[in-house]
Amino acid sequence: MEGFDSPEVATAFEKMTNFLPFKLLYRKVLSQLNVFNLKNSFVDVGCGSGNLIVQVAKKYPNLDLIGVDLSSEILELAKKKAVENNVNEKIVFKIGSVENLPFPDKSVEFIITTLSLHHWEDPKQAFEEIFRVLKDGGVLLIFDFRRDARNFFYGLLKFATKVVVPKALKKINEPLGSLKAGYVFSEISQIISQTSFSNVDIKPYLAWMFIKLEK
């Protein structure tokens, strides 16, 4: 994510995740995990400041959890959050990108990514890289903004970008910029159709979409 590796932006991003829409999203994500038989390896790609993976560690204490992010500054915040929640021994954090994941072939059972898809520079390559590291039968779960979000949510993020969020995020037009960069159903469907994934389920919601891909 361009510009997210500065201390100011990393700290500002962490504050933004306490904004109500983001809390609701993470709560929704956690509830969606109930339908999966999570057993061993669980990787959060683009884990950010650890909001999701820390909650997963508390809910599923027996999982092997790995958080991956490009930003070293963001990962420091994630490590701190893990310590504060007494789950630091349950999570390994690694620097890496979705186009070049630090895992061997067919080594991961479950990968999740939230609010990062619209930042992927080469989505086709990213999907193929995830396909490479997933075990047969493995699952990729994506939660991201959709550009055609309902008007009230668009207005909410526009207000937040101008008034609520820290100055460091206003300078890079976040979080509204992320909403505008999000895909719509037809766009992401076309991209995925050109990858190795064939078992695809995409569900649109008010302001985001849930995408489940199985290998």
CSV table of C-alpha atoms in Angstrom, one decimal:
chain,number,residue,atom,x,y,z
A,1,MET,CA,0.0,0.0,0.0
A,2,GLU,CA,1.6,3.1,-1.2
A,3,GLY,CA,2.5,5.6,1.6
A,4,PHE,CA,1.5,3.2,4.5
A,5,ASP,CA,5.1,2.6,5.6
A,6,SER,CA,5.6,5.9,7.3
A,7,PRO,CA,5.1,6.0,11.1
A,8,GLU,CA,2.5,8.8,10.9
A,9,VAL,CA,0.3,7.0,8.3
A,10,ALA,CA,0.7,3.7,10.2
A,11,THR,CA,-0.5,5.2,13.4
A,12,ALA,CA,-3.3,7.1,11.7
A,13,PHE,CA,-4.4,3.9,10.0
A,14,GLU,CA,-4.6,2.1,13.3
A,15,LYS,CA,-6.8,4.9,14.7
A,16,MET,CA,-9.1,4.7,11.6
A,17,THR,CA,-9.8,1.0,12.2
A,18,ASN,CA,-11.6,2.0,15.4
A,19,PHE,CA,-14.1,3.9,13.2
A,20,LEU,CA,-17.6,2.1,13.4
A,21,PRO,CA,-17.8,0.8,9.8
A,22,PHE,CA,-14.5,-1.0,10.2
A,23,LYS,CA,-15.5,-2.5,13.6
A,24,LEU,CA,-18.7,-3.8,11.9
A,25,LEU,CA,-16.7,-5.3,9.1
A,26,TYR,CA,-14.3,-7.1,11.3
A,27,ARG,CA,-17.2,-8.4,13.4
A,28,LYS,CA,-18.8,-9.7,10.2
A,29,VAL,CA,-15.6,-11.3,9.1
A,30,LEU,CA,-15.3,-13.2,12.4
A,31,SER,CA,-18.9,-14.4,12.1
A,32,GLN,CA,-18.2,-15.7,8.6
A,33,LEU,CA,-15.3,-17.8,9.9
A,34,ASN,CA,-17.8,-20.0,11.8
A,35,VAL,CA,-18.8,-21.9,8.7
A,36,PHE,CA,-15.2,-23.1,8.1
A,37,ASN,CA,-13.6,-26.1,9.7
A,38,LEU,CA,-10.4,-24.2,10.8
A,39,LYS,CA,-7.8,-26.7,11.9
A,40,ASN,CA,-4.2,-25.8,11.3
A,41,SER,CA,-2.6,-23.0,9.2
A,42,PHE,CA,-4.3,-19.6,8.9
A,43,VAL,CA,-2.7,-16.7,7.1
A,44,ASP,CA,-3.9,-13.1,7.1
A,45,VAL,CA,-2.4,-11.4,4.0
A,46,GLY,CA,-2.3,-7.6,4.4
A,47,CYS,CA,-2.9,-8.1,8.1
A,48,GLY,CA,-2.4,-4.4,8.9
A,49,SER,CA,-2.2,-3.5,12.5
A,50,GLY,CA,-3.6,-6.9,13.5
A,51,ASN,CA,-7.2,-6.1,14.2
A,52,LEU,CA,-8.5,-9.3,12.7
A,53,ILE,CA,-5.7,-11.8,13.4
A,54,VAL,CA,-5.6,-10.9,17.1
A,55,GLN,CA,-9.3,-11.6,17.4
A,56,VAL,CA,-8.9,-14.9,15.4
A,57,ALA,CA,-6.1,-15.9,17.9
A,58,LYS,CA,-8.5,-15.3,20.8
A,59,LYS,CA,-11.3,-17.2,19.2
A,60,TYR,CA,-9.3,-20.1,17.7
A,61,PRO,CA,-6.3,-20.6,20.1
A,62,ASN,CA,-5.1,-23.8,18.5
A,63,LEU,CA,-4.5,-22.4,15.0
A,64,ASP,CA,-1.1,-21.7,13.5
A,65,LEU,CA,-1.5,-18.0,12.7
A,66,ILE,CA,0.7,-15.9,10.4
A,67,GLY,CA,0.2,-12.3,9.6
A,68,VAL,CA,1.8,-10.9,6.4
A,69,ASP,CA,2.1,-7.2,5.5
A,70,LEU,CA,4.3,-5.0,3.3
A,71,SER,CA,4.7,-2.3,6.0
A,72,SER,CA,7.2,-2.8,8.7
A,73,GLU,CA,5.6,0.1,10.6
A,74,ILE,CA,2.2,-1.5,10.5
A,75,LEU,CA,3.6,-4.8,11.6
A,76,GLU,CA,5.1,-3.2,14.7
A,77,LEU,CA,1.7,-2.0,15.7
A,78,ALA,CA,0.3,-5.5,15.1
A,79,LYS,CA,3.0,-7.0,17.3
A,80,LYS,CA,2.2,-4.5,20.0
A,81,LYS,CA,-1.5,-5.3,19.8
A,82,ALA,CA,-0.8,-9.0,20.0
A,83,VAL,CA,1.2,-8.5,23.2
A,84,GLU,CA,-1.6,-6.3,24.7
A,85,ASN,CA,-4.1,-9.1,24.0
A,86,ASN,CA,-1.8,-11.8,25.3
A,87,VAL,CA,-1.7,-13.7,22.0
A,88,ASN,CA,1.8,-12.7,20.9
A,89,GLU,CA,3.0,-16.3,21.3
A,90,LYS,CA,0.3,-17.6,19.0
A,91,ILE,CA,1.0,-15.3,16.0
A,92,VAL,CA,4.0,-15.0,13.7
A,93,PHE,CA,4.3,-11.8,11.7
A,94,LYS,CA,6.2,-11.7,8.4
A,95,ILE,CA,7.0,-8.9,5.9
A,96,GLY,CA,5.8,-9.9,2.5
A,97,SER,CA,3.6,-9.1,-0.5
A,98,VAL,CA,0.6,-10.9,-1.9
A,99,GLU,CA,2.5,-11.3,-5.2
A,100,ASN,CA,5.5,-12.9,-3.5
A,101,LEU,CA,4.3,-14.8,-0.4
A,102,PRO,CA,7.0,-16.3,2.0
A,103,PHE,CA,5.6,-19.8,1.9
A,104,PRO,CA,6.4,-23.1,0.0
A,105,ASP,CA,4.0,-24.6,-2.5
A,106,LYS,CA,0.9,-26.2,-1.1
A,107,SER,CA,1.7,-25.3,2.5
A,108,VAL,CA,-1.3,-23.2,3.7
A,109,GLU,CA,-4.9,-24.4,4.4
A,110,PHE,CA,-6.7,-21.0,4.8
A,111,ILE,CA,-5.8,-17.5,3.6
A,112,ILE,CA,-7.8,-14.4,4.4
A,113,THR,CA,-7.4,-10.8,3.3
A,114,THR,CA,-9.4,-7.8,4.3
A,115,LEU,CA,-9.5,-4.4,2.7
A,116,SER,CA,-6.4,-5.1,0.6
A,117,LEU,CA,-7.6,-6.4,-2.8
A,118,HIS,CA,-8.0,-2.9,-4.2
A,119,HIS,CA,-4.3,-2.3,-3.4
A,120,TRP,CA,-3.0,-5.3,-5.3
A,121,GLU,CA,-0.8,-4.0,-8.2
A,122,ASP,CA,-1.2,-7.2,-10.2
A,123,PRO,CA,-4.3,-9.0,-9.1
A,124,LYS,CA,-3.9,-11.9,-11.5
A,125,GLN,CA,-0.4,-12.6,-10.3
A,126,ALA,CA,-1.6,-12.3,-6.7
A,127,PHE,CA,-4.3,-14.8,-7.2
A,128,GLU,CA,-1.9,-17.2,-8.9
A,129,GLU,CA,0.6,-16.8,-6.0
A,130,ILE,CA,-2.1,-17.5,-3.5
A,131,PHE,CA,-3.2,-20.6,-5.5
A,132,ARG,CA,0.5,-21.7,-5.4
A,133,VAL,CA,0.7,-21.7,-1.6
A,134,LEU,CA,-2.7,-23.1,-0.9
A,135,LYS,CA,-3.0,-26.8,-0.2
A,136,ASP,CA,-5.5,-28.8,-2.4
A,137,GLY,CA,-8.9,-28.0,-0.9
A,138,GLY,CA,-7.5,-24.8,0.7
A,139,VAL,CA,-9.6,-21.7,0.9
A,140,LEU,CA,-9.0,-18.0,0.1
A,141,LEU,CA,-11.5,-15.6,1.7
A,142,ILE,CA,-11.5,-11.9,0.6
A,143,PHE,CA,-13.4,-9.0,2.1
A,144,ASP,CA,-13.1,-5.7,0.4
A,145,PHE,CA,-14.9,-2.5,-0.5
A,146,ARG,CA,-17.1,-2.4,-3.6
A,147,ARG,CA,-17.0,0.8,-5.6
A,148,ASP,CA,-20.7,0.7,-6.1
A,149,ALA,CA,-21.5,0.9,-2.4
A,150,ARG,CA,-24.8,2.3,-1.2
A,151,ASN,CA,-24.9,6.1,-1.2
A,152,PHE,CA,-25.2,6.5,2.5
A,153,PHE,CA,-22.0,4.5,3.1
A,154,TYR,CA,-20.2,6.5,0.4
A,155,GLY,CA,-21.3,9.6,2.2
A,156,LEU,CA,-20.2,8.3,5.5
A,157,LEU,CA,-16.7,7.6,4.3
A,158,LYS,CA,-16.5,10.9,2.5
A,159,PHE,CA,-17.4,12.7,5.7
A,160,ALA,CA,-14.8,10.6,7.6
A,161,THR,CA,-12.1,11.4,5.1
A,162,LYS,CA,-12.7,15.1,5.4
A,163,VAL,CA,-13.5,15.5,9.1
A,164,VAL,CA,-12.9,12.4,11.3
A,165,VAL,CA,-9.7,10.6,10.3
A,166,PRO,CA,-6.2,11.8,11.3
A,167,LYS,CA,-4.5,14.4,9.0
A,168,ALA,CA,-2.0,11.8,7.7
A,169,LEU,CA,-4.8,9.8,6.1
A,170,LYS,CA,-6.6,12.9,4.8
A,171,LYS,CA,-3.4,13.7,2.8
A,172,ILE,CA,-3.7,10.4,1.0
A,173,ASN,CA,-7.5,10.5,0.7
A,174,GLU,CA,-8.3,7.6,3.0
A,175,PRO,CA,-10.6,5.8,3.6
A,176,LEU,CA,-12.6,7.3,0.7
A,177,GLY,CA,-9.8,6.5,-1.8
A,178,SER,CA,-10.0,2.8,-0.9
A,179,LEU,CA,-13.7,2.8,-1.6
A,180,LYS,CA,-13.3,4.4,-5.0
A,181,ALA,CA,-10.5,2.0,-5.8
A,182,GLY,CA,-12.7,-1.1,-5.0
A,183,TYR,CA,-13.9,-3.4,-7.7
A,184,VAL,CA,-17.5,-4.1,-8.8
A,185,PHE,CA,-18.8,-7.6,-9.2
A,186,SER,CA,-18.3,-7.8,-12.9
A,187,GLU,CA,-14.7,-6.6,-12.8
A,188,ILE,CA,-13.5,-9.0,-10.1
A,189,SER,CA,-15.4,-11.9,-11.6
A,190,GLN,CA,-13.6,-11.3,-15.0
A,191,ILE,CA,-10.2,-11.1,-13.3
A,192,ILE,CA,-10.7,-14.3,-11.3
A,193,SER,CA,-12.0,-16.2,-14.4
A,194,GLN,CA,-8.5,-15.7,-15.9
A,195,THR,CA,-6.8,-17.4,-13.0
A,196,SER,CA,-6.4,-21.0,-11.8
A,197,PHE,CA,-9.3,-20.7,-9.4
A,198,SER,CA,-12.5,-22.3,-10.7
A,199,ASN,CA,-14.5,-22.8,-7.5
A,200,VAL,CA,-15.7,-19.2,-6.9
A,201,ASP,CA,-18.4,-17.6,-4.7
A,202,ILE,CA,-18.9,-13.8,-4.7
A,203,LYS,CA,-21.5,-12.2,-2.4
A,204,PRO,CA,-22.1,-8.4,-2.5
A,205,TYR,CA,-23.2,-6.5,0.6
A,206,LEU,CA,-24.0,-2.9,1.4
A,207,ALA,CA,-20.5,-1.5,1.0
A,208,TRP,CA,-18.2,-4.5,0.5
A,209,MET,CA,-18.1,-7.9,-1.1
A,210,PHE,CA,-17.2,-11.4,0.3
A,211,ILE,CA,-15.2,-13.6,-2.1
A,212,LYS,CA,-14.6,-17.3,-1.4
A,213,LEU,CA,-12.2,-19.2,-3.6
A,214,GLU,CA,-11.4,-22.9,-3.2
A,215,LYS,CA,-8.4,-24.7,-4.7
